Short mmCIF file of C-alpha atoms (C1' of nucleotides) in Angstrom, two decimals:
data_model
loop_
_atom_site.label_atom_id
_atom_site.label_comp_id
_atom_site.label_asym_id
_atom_site.label_seq_id
_atom_site.Cartn_x
_atom_site.Cartn_y
_atom_site.Cartn_z
CA MET L 1 0.22 12.89 13.01
CA ALA L 2 0.93 10.25 10.44
CA ALA L 3 4.14 12.03 9.72
CA GLN L 4 6.52 9.84 7.78
CA GLU L 5 4.54 7.83 5.30
CA ARG L 6 6.61 6.27 2.59
CA PRO L 7 4.66 5.94 -0.63
CA ALA L 8 7.44 4.64 -2.80
CA ALA L 9 8.94 1.21 -3.08
CA SER L 10 11.81 -0.15 -1.09
CA GLU L 11 15.13 0.99 -2.40
CA ASP L 12 18.27 1.39 -0.42
CA LYS L 13 21.92 1.94 -1.03
CA ASP L 14 21.92 -1.03 -3.39
CA HIS L 15 19.75 0.89 -5.78
CA VAL L 16 21.10 0.67 -9.30
CA SER L 17 19.69 3.06 -11.83
CA VAL L 18 18.18 1.96 -15.10
CA TRP L 19 21.11 3.48 -16.90
CA GLU L 20 23.58 1.38 -15.05
CA ARG L 21 21.58 -1.72 -15.83
CA LEU L 22 21.31 -0.65 -19.45
CA GLU L 23 25.04 -0.92 -19.77
CA GLN L 24 25.18 -4.64 -19.12
CA PRO L 25 24.48 -5.84 -22.62
CA THR L 26 21.24 -7.78 -22.36
CA PRO L 27 22.12 -11.00 -20.59
CA ALA L 28 19.37 -12.57 -22.59
CA PRO L 29 19.69 -14.13 -26.01
CA ARG L 30 15.98 -14.62 -26.20
CA THR L 31 14.60 -11.22 -25.40
CA THR L 32 11.79 -10.07 -27.55
CA LEU L 33 11.83 -7.15 -25.17
CA THR L 34 14.49 -4.57 -24.56
CA PRO L 35 14.41 -1.31 -22.61
CA LEU L 36 14.88 0.62 -25.80
CA ARG L 37 12.01 -1.04 -27.57
CA ILE L 38 9.81 -0.54 -24.53
CA ALA L 39 10.70 3.13 -24.36
CA LYS L 40 10.14 3.63 -28.06
CA VAL L 41 6.69 2.09 -28.02
CA ALA L 42 5.72 3.98 -24.88
CA VAL L 43 6.83 7.25 -26.41
CA GLY L 44 4.79 6.44 -29.48
CA VAL L 45 1.68 5.94 -27.42
CA ALA L 46 2.29 9.08 -25.39
CA ASP L 47 2.84 11.15 -28.49
CA ALA L 48 -0.30 9.87 -30.12
CA GLU L 49 -2.72 9.80 -27.23
CA GLY L 50 -1.18 11.60 -24.31
CA LEU L 51 0.63 10.43 -21.22
CA ASP L 52 -2.50 9.06 -19.60
CA ALA L 53 -2.81 6.53 -22.37
CA VAL L 54 0.51 5.05 -21.36
CA THR L 55 -0.56 2.19 -19.18
CA MET L 56 1.44 -0.85 -18.29
CA ARG L 57 -1.31 -2.92 -19.82
CA ARG L 58 -1.62 -0.79 -22.92
CA LEU L 59 2.11 -0.93 -23.31
CA ALA L 60 2.00 -4.69 -23.05
CA THR L 61 -0.67 -4.99 -25.72
CA GLU L 62 1.29 -2.66 -27.93
CA LEU L 63 4.37 -4.79 -27.46
CA GLY L 64 2.41 -7.96 -28.05
CA VAL L 65 3.28 -9.27 -24.66
CA ALA L 66 1.69 -10.07 -21.31
CA PRO L 67 0.87 -7.25 -18.89
CA MET L 68 3.69 -8.05 -16.52
CA ALA L 69 6.39 -8.68 -19.07
CA ALA L 70 7.90 -5.22 -19.04
CA TYR L 71 8.58 -5.43 -15.33
CA ARG L 72 11.59 -7.56 -16.12
CA TYR L 73 13.30 -4.46 -17.52
CA VAL L 74 11.78 -1.71 -15.47
CA THR L 75 11.16 -1.69 -11.77
CA GLY L 76 7.96 0.28 -12.06
CA LYS L 77 6.12 2.90 -13.97
CA ASP L 78 8.36 5.68 -12.70
CA GLU L 79 11.36 4.07 -14.27
CA LEU L 80 9.44 3.64 -17.49
CA LEU L 81 8.90 7.38 -17.53
CA GLU L 82 12.60 7.98 -16.99
CA LEU L 83 13.33 5.77 -19.93
CA MET L 84 10.80 7.62 -22.05
CA VAL L 85 12.19 11.01 -21.18
CA ASP L 86 15.69 9.87 -21.95
CA PHE L 87 14.55 8.43 -25.24
CA VAL L 88 13.08 11.77 -26.22
CA TYR L 89 16.17 13.71 -25.23
CA ALA L 90 18.19 11.39 -27.40
CA GLU L 91 16.73 13.06 -30.46
CA LEU L 92 18.00 16.44 -29.36
CA GLU L 93 20.82 17.59 -31.58
CA LEU L 94 23.18 19.87 -29.77
CA PRO L 95 25.42 22.41 -31.44
CA ASP L 96 29.15 21.92 -31.19
CA GLY L 97 29.67 25.25 -29.47
CA LYS L 98 32.02 26.72 -32.04
CA GLU L 99 29.79 29.71 -32.68
CA GLY L 100 30.21 31.52 -29.39
CA TRP L 101 28.32 31.17 -26.17
CA ARG L 102 25.31 33.23 -27.11
CA ALA L 103 24.54 31.60 -30.41
CA THR L 104 25.06 28.22 -28.83
CA MET L 105 22.75 28.88 -25.93
CA ARG L 106 20.14 30.36 -28.19
CA SER L 107 20.13 27.40 -30.46
CA VAL L 108 20.10 24.95 -27.58
CA ALA L 109 17.04 26.69 -26.21
CA LEU L 110 15.25 26.65 -29.55
CA ARG L 111 15.98 23.00 -30.12
CA ILE L 112 14.86 21.97 -26.68
CA ARG L 113 11.64 23.80 -27.30
CA GLU L 114 11.13 21.96 -30.55
CA VAL L 115 11.68 18.59 -28.97
CA LEU L 116 9.45 19.33 -26.01
CA LEU L 117 6.68 20.58 -28.24
CA ARG L 118 6.99 17.49 -30.39
CA HIS L 119 6.48 15.36 -27.29
CA SER L 120 4.30 17.59 -25.24
CA TRP L 121 3.88 15.13 -22.40
CA VAL L 122 7.54 15.33 -21.44
CA THR L 123 7.25 18.55 -19.46
CA ARG L 124 4.77 16.84 -17.17
CA ALA L 125 6.72 13.63 -16.90
CA THR L 126 9.94 15.21 -15.76
CA TRP L 127 10.34 15.22 -12.04
CA CYS L 128 13.95 16.10 -12.41
CA ALA L 129 15.87 12.85 -12.32
CA PRO L 130 18.84 13.55 -14.54
CA THR L 131 18.97 11.02 -17.35
CA PRO L 132 22.10 10.61 -19.45
CA ASN L 133 20.73 12.30 -22.51
CA GLN L 134 19.41 15.13 -20.41
CA LEU L 135 22.85 15.69 -18.99
CA ALA L 136 24.13 16.34 -22.48
CA VAL L 137 22.42 19.71 -22.31
CA PRO L 138 24.37 21.22 -19.44
CA GLU L 139 27.45 19.62 -20.89
CA ALA L 140 27.00 21.51 -24.12
CA VAL L 141 26.10 24.77 -22.43
CA LEU L 142 28.98 24.64 -20.01
CA ALA L 143 31.34 23.83 -22.83
CA ALA L 144 30.15 26.92 -24.65
CA LEU L 145 30.75 29.01 -21.55
CA ASP L 146 34.14 27.55 -20.86
CA GLY L 147 37.04 29.88 -21.35
CA LEU L 148 35.05 32.99 -20.58
CA GLY L 149 36.55 33.22 -17.14
CA LEU L 150 33.39 32.46 -15.23
CA ASP L 151 33.68 30.66 -11.94
CA ALA L 152 31.85 27.37 -11.62
CA ASP L 153 28.94 28.76 -9.63
CA THR L 154 28.28 31.52 -12.10
CA ALA L 155 28.45 29.19 -15.06
CA MET L 156 26.02 26.82 -13.44
CA ALA L 157 23.72 29.70 -12.58
CA VAL L 158 23.73 30.80 -16.18
CA TYR L 159 22.86 27.34 -17.31
CA SER L 160 20.11 27.06 -14.71
CA THR L 161 18.66 30.38 -15.69
CA LEU L 162 18.47 29.37 -19.30
CA THR L 163 16.80 26.03 -18.66
CA ALA L 164 14.48 27.52 -16.10
CA TYR L 165 13.24 29.95 -18.72
CA VAL L 166 12.99 27.34 -21.45
CA HIS L 167 11.15 24.85 -19.31
CA GLY L 168 8.84 27.41 -17.85
CA ALA L 169 7.99 28.89 -21.20
CA VAL L 170 7.42 25.59 -22.94
CA ASP L 171 5.45 24.35 -19.99
CA THR L 172 2.91 27.12 -20.13
CA GLU L 173 2.84 26.84 -23.89
CA VAL L 174 2.10 23.14 -23.70
CA GLY L 175 -0.33 23.65 -20.85
CA LEU L 176 -2.30 26.03 -22.95
CA THR L 177 -2.72 23.72 -25.91
CA GLN L 178 -3.38 20.88 -23.49
CA MET L 179 -6.17 22.86 -21.92
CA LEU L 180 -7.71 23.53 -25.29
CA ARG L 181 -7.65 19.83 -26.04
CA VAL L 182 -9.15 18.89 -22.72
CA ARG L 183 -11.92 21.39 -23.21
CA GLY L 184 -12.51 19.86 -26.61
CA TRP L 185 -11.75 22.95 -28.65
CA SER L 186 -9.84 21.78 -31.65
CA THR L 187 -9.90 24.62 -34.13
CA ARG L 188 -8.37 27.96 -33.38
CA GLU L 189 -11.74 29.62 -33.78
CA GLU L 190 -13.46 27.32 -31.35
CA ALA L 191 -10.65 27.82 -28.91
CA ARG L 192 -10.85 31.55 -29.11
CA ALA L 193 -14.59 31.47 -28.64
CA GLY L 194 -14.50 29.08 -25.72
CA LEU L 195 -11.68 30.82 -23.98
CA ALA L 196 -13.25 34.18 -24.54
CA SER L 197 -16.53 33.12 -22.99
CA GLN L 198 -14.70 31.74 -20.02
CA MET L 199 -12.60 34.88 -19.70
CA ALA L 200 -15.63 37.07 -20.09
CA TRP L 201 -16.94 36.18 -16.70
CA LEU L 202 -13.61 36.68 -15.01
CA MET L 203 -13.18 40.03 -16.66
CA SER L 204 -16.69 41.10 -15.78
CA THR L 205 -15.75 40.92 -12.12
CA GLY L 206 -13.70 44.03 -12.66
CA ARG L 207 -10.84 42.59 -10.66
CA PHE L 208 -8.49 42.59 -13.63
CA PRO L 209 -8.76 45.82 -15.56
CA MET L 210 -5.13 45.88 -16.68
CA TYR L 211 -5.21 42.32 -17.84
CA ALA L 212 -8.44 42.91 -19.72
CA ARG L 213 -7.03 45.91 -21.47
CA TYR L 214 -3.75 44.31 -22.45
CA ILE L 215 -5.49 41.18 -23.66
CA SER L 216 -7.76 43.18 -25.89
CA GLU L 217 -4.92 45.25 -27.28
CA ALA L 218 -2.39 42.48 -27.79
CA ARG L 219 -1.94 41.38 -31.37
CA ARG L 220 0.74 38.73 -31.22
CA LYS L 221 -1.14 36.83 -28.54
CA ASP L 222 -1.09 33.63 -30.58
CA ASP L 223 2.42 33.89 -31.94
CA GLN L 224 4.07 31.52 -29.55
CA GLN L 225 7.31 31.42 -31.45
CA TRP L 226 7.67 35.18 -31.24
CA GLN L 227 6.86 35.21 -27.55
CA PHE L 228 9.37 32.49 -26.87
CA GLU L 229 12.13 34.19 -28.77
CA ALA L 230 11.37 37.56 -27.26
CA GLY L 231 11.72 36.14 -23.79
CA LEU L 232 14.76 34.15 -24.75
CA ASP L 233 16.54 37.18 -26.13
CA SER L 234 15.71 39.08 -22.99
CA VAL L 235 17.23 36.36 -20.90
CA LEU L 236 20.33 36.20 -23.03
CA ASP L 237 20.66 39.97 -22.89
CA GLY L 238 20.44 39.79 -19.16
CA ILE L 239 23.11 37.16 -18.94
CA ALA L 240 25.38 39.12 -21.21
CA ALA L 241 24.80 42.33 -19.29
CA ARG L 242 25.33 40.83 -15.90
CA LEU L 243 28.51 39.03 -16.82
CA SER L 244 29.72 41.71 -19.17
CA ILE L 245 30.54 39.20 -21.84
CA MET R 1 -21.39 -15.57 -9.28
CA ALA R 2 -24.51 -16.83 -7.58
CA ALA R 3 -25.61 -16.56 -3.99
CA GLN R 4 -25.21 -12.88 -3.31
CA GLU R 5 -27.51 -13.25 -0.37
CA ARG R 6 -27.58 -10.64 2.28
CA PRO R 7 -26.29 -12.15 5.53
CA ALA R 8 -28.28 -11.88 8.70
CA ALA R 9 -27.82 -8.69 10.63
CA SER R 10 -25.96 -10.41 13.40
CA GLU R 11 -23.31 -11.53 10.94
CA ASP R 12 -21.98 -8.06 10.21
CA LYS R 13 -19.24 -6.97 12.46
CA ASP R 14 -20.07 -4.02 14.68
CA HIS R 15 -23.41 -3.83 13.01
CA VAL R 16 -25.93 -1.62 14.71
CA SER R 17 -29.43 -2.84 14.29
CA VAL R 18 -31.89 -0.98 12.16
CA TRP R 19 -33.88 -0.09 15.21
CA GLU R 20 -30.95 1.29 16.98
CA ARG R 21 -30.13 3.39 13.97
CA LEU R 22 -33.69 4.56 13.73
CA GLU R 23 -33.29 5.96 17.16
CA GLN R 24 -30.59 8.54 16.39
CA PRO R 25 -31.99 10.31 13.38
CA THR R 26 -29.61 13.20 12.91
CA PRO R 27 -25.91 12.67 12.95
CA ALA R 28 -25.65 15.26 10.21
CA PRO R 29 -26.15 19.00 10.49
CA ARG R 30 -26.83 20.97 7.37
CA THR R 31 -24.29 21.91 4.68
CA THR R 32 -21.19 20.60 6.29
CA LEU R 33 -19.48 20.94 2.97
CA THR R 34 -18.46 23.97 0.99
CA PRO R 35 -16.01 24.30 -1.88
CA LEU R 36 -13.73 26.33 0.31
CA ARG R 37 -13.64 23.80 3.08
CA ILE R 38 -13.03 21.05 0.55
CA ALA R 39 -10.16 22.96 -0.98
CA LYS R 40 -8.66 23.78 2.37
CA VAL R 41 -8.66 20.19 3.56
CA ALA R 42 -7.31 18.93 0.24
CA VAL R 43 -4.48 21.44 0.36
CA GLY R 44 -3.70 20.33 3.87
CA VAL R 45 -3.39 16.73 2.79
CA ALA R 46 -1.30 17.63 -0.24
CA ASP R 47 1.04 19.76 1.86
CA ALA R 48 1.52 17.05 4.42
CA GLU R 49 1.75 13.95 2.28
CA GLY R 50 2.06 14.99 -1.32
CA LEU R 51 -0.37 15.27 -4.17
CA ASP R 52 -0.72 11.52 -4.58
CA ALA R 53 -2.23 11.31 -1.13
CA VAL R 54 -5.08 13.52 -2.27
CA THR R 55 -7.72 11.00 -3.17
CA MET R 56 -11.40 11.54 -3.43
CA ARG R 57 -11.82 8.86 -0.80
CA ARG R 58 -9.12 10.24 1.45
CA LEU R 59 -10.62 13.66 1.11
CA ALA R 60 -13.99 12.28 2.11
CA THR R 61 -12.63 10.61 5.24
CA GLU R 62 -10.79 13.77 6.13
CA LEU R 63 -14.02 15.72 5.75
CA GLY R 64 -15.96 13.13 7.74
CA VAL R 65 -18.21 12.43 4.86
CA ALA R 66 -19.05 9.73 2.32
CA PRO R 67 -16.76 9.17 -0.67
CA MET R 68 -19.11 10.74 -3.17
CA ALA R 69 -20.13 13.75 -1.13
CA ALA R 70 -17.64 16.16 -2.60
CA TYR R 71 -18.98 15.58 -6.09
CA ARG R 72 -21.89 17.82 -5.20
CA TYR R 73 -19.45 20.75 -5.32
CA VAL R 74 -16.88 19.63 -7.80
CA THR R 75 -17.46 17.93 -11.11
CA GLY R 76 -14.37 15.77 -10.86
CA LYS R 77 -10.89 15.56 -9.57
CA ASP R 78 -9.59 18.06 -12.09
CA GLU R 79 -11.88 20.69 -10.72
CA LEU R 80 -10.74 19.86 -7.24
CA LEU R 81 -7.19 20.56 -8.31
CA GLU R 82 -8.23 23.88 -9.77
CA LEU R 83 -9.84 24.76 -6.48
CA MET R 84 -6.72 23.76 -4.62
CA VAL R 85 -4.43 25.81 -6.83
CA ASP R 86 -6.66 28.82 -6.48
CA PHE R 87 -6.76 28.39 -2.74
CA VAL R 88 -2.99 28.43 -2.61
CA TYR R 89 -2.66 31.50 -4.81
CA ALA R 90 -5.05 33.26 -2.48
CA GLU R 91 -2.32 33.46 0.10
CA LEU R 92 -0.04 35.30 -2.26
CA GLU R 93 0.36 38.90 -1.20
CA LEU R 94 1.10 41.15 -4.10
CA PRO R 95 2.87 44.50 -3.88
CA ASP R 96 0.92 47.58 -4.77
CA GLY R 97 3.34 48.54 -7.49
CA LYS R 98 4.27 51.92 -6.13
CA GLU R 99 7.95 51.04 -6.00
CA GLY R 100 8.68 50.95 -9.69
CA TRP R 101 8.42 48.13 -12.17
CA ARG R 102 11.65 46.40 -11.30
CA ALA R 103 11.20 46.23 -7.56
CA THR R 104 7.63 45.12 -8.06
CA MET R 105 8.49 42.34 -10.44
CA ARG R 106 11.33 41.19 -8.27
CA SER R 107 9.18 40.97 -5.21
CA VAL R 108 6.36 39.27 -7.09
CA ALA R 109 8.82 36.64 -8.24
CA LEU R 110 10.20 36.07 -4.78
CA ARG R 111 6.78 35.78 -3.23
CA ILE R 112 5.54 33.37 -5.84
CA ARG R 113 8.57 31.26 -5.17
CA GLU R 114 7.84 31.24 -1.47
CA VAL R 115 4.26 30.17 -1.96
CA LEU R 116 5.15 27.49 -4.46
CA LEU R 117 7.83 26.09 -2.20
CA ARG R 118 5.41 26.08 0.70
CA HIS R 119 3.03 23.97 -1.38
CA SER R 120 5.44 22.09 -3.52
CA TRP R 121 2.79 20.04 -5.27
CA VAL R 122 1.32 23.08 -7.01
CA THR R 123 3.87 23.22 -9.80
CA ARG R 124 2.80 19.75 -10.84
CA ALA R 125 -0.91 20.40 -10.48
CA THR R 126 -1.01 23.41 -12.73
CA TRP R 127 -2.00 22.60 -16.25
CA CYS R 128 -2.54 26.23 -16.97
CA ALA R 129 -6.19 26.89 -16.39
CA PRO R 130 -6.23 30.47 -15.17
CA THR R 131 -7.94 30.68 -11.82
CA PRO R 132 -9.03 34.05 -10.42
CA ASN R 133 -6.30 34.30 -7.84
CA GLN R 134 -3.72 33.32 -10.41
CA LEU R 135 -4.87 36.14 -12.64
CA ALA R 136 -4.02 38.58 -9.91
CA VAL R 137 -0.37 38.04 -10.77
CA PRO R 138 -0.40 39.35 -14.36
CA GLU R 139 -2.73 42.08 -13.15
CA ALA R 140 -0.15 43.28 -10.67
CA VAL R 141 2.75 42.96 -13.07
CA LEU R 142 0.97 44.73 -15.90
CA ALA R 143 -0.04 47.48 -13.53
CA ALA R 144 3.59 47.96 -12.60
CA LEU R 145 4.54 48.17 -16.25
CA ASP R 146 1.77 50.54 -17.16
CA GLY R 147 2.81 54.03 -18.09
CA LEU R 148 6.22 52.98 -19.36
CA GLY R 149 5.08 53.29 -22.93
CA LEU R 150 5.22 49.61 -23.77
CA ASP R 151 2.78 48.26 -26.28
CA ALA R 152 0.48 45.48 -25.13
CA ASP R 153 2.42 42.70 -26.80
CA THR R 154 5.68 43.73 -25.26
CA ALA R 155 4.18 44.11 -21.82
CA MET R 156 2.65 40.65 -22.04
CA ALA R 157 5.94 39.24 -23.25
CA VAL R 158 7.71 40.75 -20.27
CA TYR R 159 5.19 39.22 -17.94
CA SER R 160 5.44 35.86 -19.67
CA THR R 161 9.19 35.90 -19.49
CA LEU R 162 9.15 36.57 -15.80
CA THR R 163 6.66 33.83 -14.96
CA ALA R 164 8.36 31.39 -17.29
CA TYR R 165 11.57 31.89 -15.39
CA VAL R 166 9.93 31.72 -11.99
CA HIS R 167 7.95 28.61 -12.77
CA GLY R 168 10.83 26.88 -14.43
CA ALA R 169 13.21 27.65 -11.63
CA VAL R 170 10.86 26.65 -8.84
CA ASP R 171 9.88 23.57 -10.76
CA THR R 172 13.38 22.21 -10.94
CA GLU R 173 13.98 23.24 -7.37
CA VAL R 174 10.90 21.37 -6.22
CA GLY R 175 11.70 18.45 -8.48
CA LEU R 176 15.05 18.08 -6.86
CA THR R 177 13.77 17.92 -3.31
CA GLN R 178 10.97 15.67 -4.50
CA MET R 179 13.48 13.29 -5.98
CA LEU R 180 15.37 13.17 -2.72
CA ARG R 181 12.20 12.32 -0.87
CA VAL R 182 11.20 9.62 -3.31
CA ARG R 183 14.60 8.04 -3.06
CA GLY R 184 14.20 8.09 0.68
CA TRP R 185 17.11 10.40 1.42
CA SER R 186 15.91 12.67 4.14
CA THR R 187 19.01 14.28 5.59
CA ARG R 188 21.27 16.46 3.52
CA GLU R 189 24.15 14.09 4.11
CA GLU R 190 22.23 11.07 2.95
CA ALA R 191 21.07 13.00 -0.07
CA ARG R 192 24.55 14.07 -1.00
CA ALA R 193 25.82 10.53 -0.60
CA GLY R 194 23.02 8.97 -2.57
CA LEU R 195 23.12 11.50 -5.33
CA ALA R 196 26.87 11.33 -5.50
CA SER R 197 26.88 7.58 -5.90
CA GLN R 198 24.32 7.84 -8.63
CA MET R 199 26.20 10.64 -10.32
CA ALA R 200 29.45 8.81 -9.96
CA TRP R 201 28.40 6.21 -12.44
CA LEU R 202 27.18 8.76 -14.94
CA MET R 203 30.38 10.74 -14.61
CA SER R 204 32.51 7.65 -14.98
CA THR R 205 31.19 7.22 -18.49
CA GLY R 206 33.32 10.18 -19.47
CA ARG R 207 30.50 11.67 -21.49
CA PHE R 208 30.23 14.74 -19.30
CA PRO R 209 33.67 16.12 -18.50
CA MET R 210 32.55 19.76 -18.29
CA TYR R 211 29.64 18.95 -16.07
CA ALA R 212 31.82 16.85 -13.82
CA ARG R 213 34.34 19.61 -13.46
CA TYR R 214 31.85 22.34 -12.78
CA ILE R 215 29.97 20.22 -10.28
CA SER R 216 33.11 19.52 -8.34
CA GLU R 217 34.18 23.15 -8.35
CA ALA R 218 30.83 24.72 -7.55
CA ARG R 219 30.46 25.93 -4.00
CA ARG R 220 27.00 27.42 -3.89
CA LYS R 221 25.46 24.30 -5.34
CA ASP R 222 23.04 24.00 -2.45
CA ASP R 223 22.20 27.66 -2.05
CA GLN R 224 18.90 27.62 -3.90
CA GLN R 225 17.98 31.09 -2.82
CA TRP R 226 21.15 32.53 -4.27
CA GLN R 227 20.69 30.64 -7.51
CA PHE R 228 17.12 31.81 -7.84
CA GLU R 229 17.98 35.42 -7.22
CA ALA R 230 20.98 35.32 -9.51
CA GLY R 231 18.82 34.08 -12.35
CA LEU R 232 16.06 36.48 -11.49
CA ASP R 233 18.37 39.46 -11.57
CA SER R 234 19.71 38.31 -14.90
CA VAL R 235 16.23 38.14 -16.30
CA LEU R 236 15.34 41.56 -14.95
CA ASP R 237 18.55 43.00 -16.34
CA GLY R 238 17.68 41.56 -19.68
CA ILE R 239 14.24 43.05 -19.65
CA ALA R 240 15.59 46.43 -18.67
CA ALA R 241 18.26 46.33 -21.33
CA ARG R 242 15.97 45.23 -24.10
CA LEU R 243 13.32 47.81 -23.35
CA SER R 244 15.78 50.49 -22.30
CA ILE R 245 13.80 51.26 -19.21
"C1'" DC M 1 -49.11 18.92 6.81
"C1'" DT M 2 -47.47 18.06 2.48
"C1'" DC M 3 -44.07 18.29 -0.96
"C1'" DG M 4 -40.26 19.52 -4.18
"C1'" DG M 5 -35.54 20.26 -4.10
"C1'" DC M 6 -30.84 20.20 -1.95
"C1'" DT M 7 -27.40 17.76 0.30
"C1'" DG M 8 -25.17 13.71 1.63
"C1'" DT M 9 -25.06 8.13 1.30
"C1'" DG M 10 -24.41 3.40 -0.47
"C1'" DT M 11 -23.29 0.46 -3.69
"C1'" DA M 12 -21.17 -0.87 -7.83
"C1'" DC M 13 -18.28 -0.89 -12.07
"C1'" DG M 14 -14.29 -0.55 -14.77
"C1'" DT M 15 -9.38 0.52 -14.72
"C1'" DT M 16 -5.07 1.10 -12.72
"C1'" DG M 17 -0.19 -0.44 -10.79
"C1'" DT M 18 1.97 -4.34 -9.42
"C1'" DA M 19 2.96 -8.79 -6.03
"C1'" DC M 20 3.39 -13.48 -6.63
"C1'" DG M 21 4.10 -18.11 -8.24
"C1'" DA M 22 3.71 -21.25 -12.10
"C1'" DG M 23 5.47 -22.34 -16.51
"C1'" DA M 24 8.63 -22.34 -20.57
"C1'" DA M 25 12.95 -21.78 -22.97
"C1'" DC M 26 17.78 -21.81 -22.78
"C1'" DG M 27 23.26 -23.21 -21.59
"C1'" DA M 28 25.93 -26.23 -19.18
"C1'" DT M 29 26.86 -30.56 -17.46
"C1'" DA M 30 26.68 -35.55 -17.24
"C1'" DT P 1 20.53 -37.39 -24.86
"C1'" DA P 2 18.67 -36.49 -20.25
"C1'" DT P 3 18.83 -33.48 -16.53
"C1'" DC P 4 19.44 -29.38 -14.02
"C1'" DG P 5 19.58 -24.52 -12.65
"C1'" DT P 6 18.85 -20.08 -14.36
"C1'" DT P 7 16.42 -16.75 -16.65
"C1'" DC P 8 12.63 -14.81 -18.95
"C1'" DT P 9 7.49 -14.57 -19.50
"C1'" DC P 10 2.72 -15.34 -18.33
"C1'" DG P 11 -1.72 -15.66 -15.79
"C1'" DT P 12 -4.01 -14.63 -12.00
"C1'" DA P 13 -5.21 -11.74 -8.25
"C1'" DC P 14 -5.70 -7.74 -5.26
"C1'" DA P 15 -6.16 -3.30 -3.33
"C1'" DA P 16 -6.99 1.28 -4.53
"C1'" DC P 17 -8.57 4.55 -7.61
"C1'" DG P 18 -12.30 7.86 -10.03
"C1'" DT P 19 -16.94 8.22 -10.55
"C1'" DA P 20 -22.00 6.82 -12.31
"C1'" DC P 21 -26.41 6.20 -10.35
"C1'" DA P 22 -30.22 5.63 -7.46
"C1'" DC P 23 -31.60 6.67 -3.02
"C1'" DA P 24 -32.65 8.94 1.82
"C1'" DG P 25 -33.07 12.52 4.99
"C1'" DC P 26 -33.79 17.40 5.90
"C1'" DC P 27 -35.22 22.09 4.58
"C1'" DG P 28 -38.45 25.94 3.60
"C1'" DA P 29 -42.62 27.15 0.67
"C1'" DG P 30 -47.40 26.19 -0.16
#
DNA sequence: CTCGGCTGTGTACGTTGTACGAGAACGATA
DNA sequence: TATCGTTCTCGTACAACGTACACAGCCGAG
């Protein structure tokens, strides 16, 4: 048994995060490169051509710099991704929480969805390292819940429930459009046709009668916004009901 | 690059002569490979060493076969992943739905969580192509909802809400343990220490007072099962409330 | 016994992340 | 101004990856 194989690099207790390093204000006067510029360019590439297009080499070309240059600011590709995710979350505008917990949470959810859809690669890049700008989300949510008399565990659970729903929903939403793109179906018509033909075989097995019926009867199948909000309101209802607030 | 001359046979290390090889004609029985066997082995590797360890070459070695052999059964790595995901979902046991919609949905959610935690790479491998065994989930859920008088769109929305929550929740749960493993913190103590030191810096910025307070007060922070079920019950409450069922 | 078609092999190419050491630009010192 | 140490950047190089392509051995049908 080859039990304990360590794939990752060597990092020990003296591991300083990117964020910590970011704080020391660029010890370099000469820097054509900065973590922020790197992140910005990388996000641009990812937005335009997908996460797979983000290559250390591609990044270097885009920055007008040698392939290895970025490694001065980033210990590896993983850290680059962290930077990218944080950069994206920076554009999230959070409500000030003066409108009550429910309105606040609702609007947080909707805005996160917008941002994640705008940068659809983010859901696949997040492996749950909390970046500073990501932490602003729980901060805002918890602030909105503060003063309602919830104990810490319950408040955190509420927050977790909300983000679990939002991430899950956006993830499948993104996954779906991603799949269409991978399959090469660009127009809605093409997509419907292609998907239908693929589904046809599955349905013809007779294993999924319910699914077949509901799919054929559903009318708002393509209205992602409606689906998202319907689920969101359910979740919020549930939270309200359970906490009687 | 000139001189790409084949060296004499005796030059190759542990080289068996042509004649010797001619002597043992059949090291290979027929059809050693099947999609199912491929998937099973790949899942084994992924479970043991993570998704990154699943390489076409690694898979080949594991199967006792040449690197390209699997391509007879799979058009590329993407298809391999589909196979793997489907293989995992095959072990999901779904309730028969005779216990009412709520109990059914609850148990579906819990079982999906179990399976996904058992194969923690699946959440990152899914880019939303519906495999047959995955389709069994909506089938079961819709069957449980049937006869409640919901229209197709609402029923689908209920299903989507549930899976969004489940996937989102398990995803962050998996992401967290993944992060611990990547950072090299194996024991719970190490993890707490490492995470704490990393958090300490973020908290010291003063940007996240609420978060800091709630984190320090929370007691069930590590009870993932409780958190999952708390959220799940919220979601189910919400669905019940909204549909008055 | 031959032969076409599967199934597995071998080799090769282009791309990736990144280790490593040489080189170039700077501030401080002499 | 000349020199030095430090800091940033580059060029090269390597192992590992996914997979294209042509081939070889075995099977059952004729």
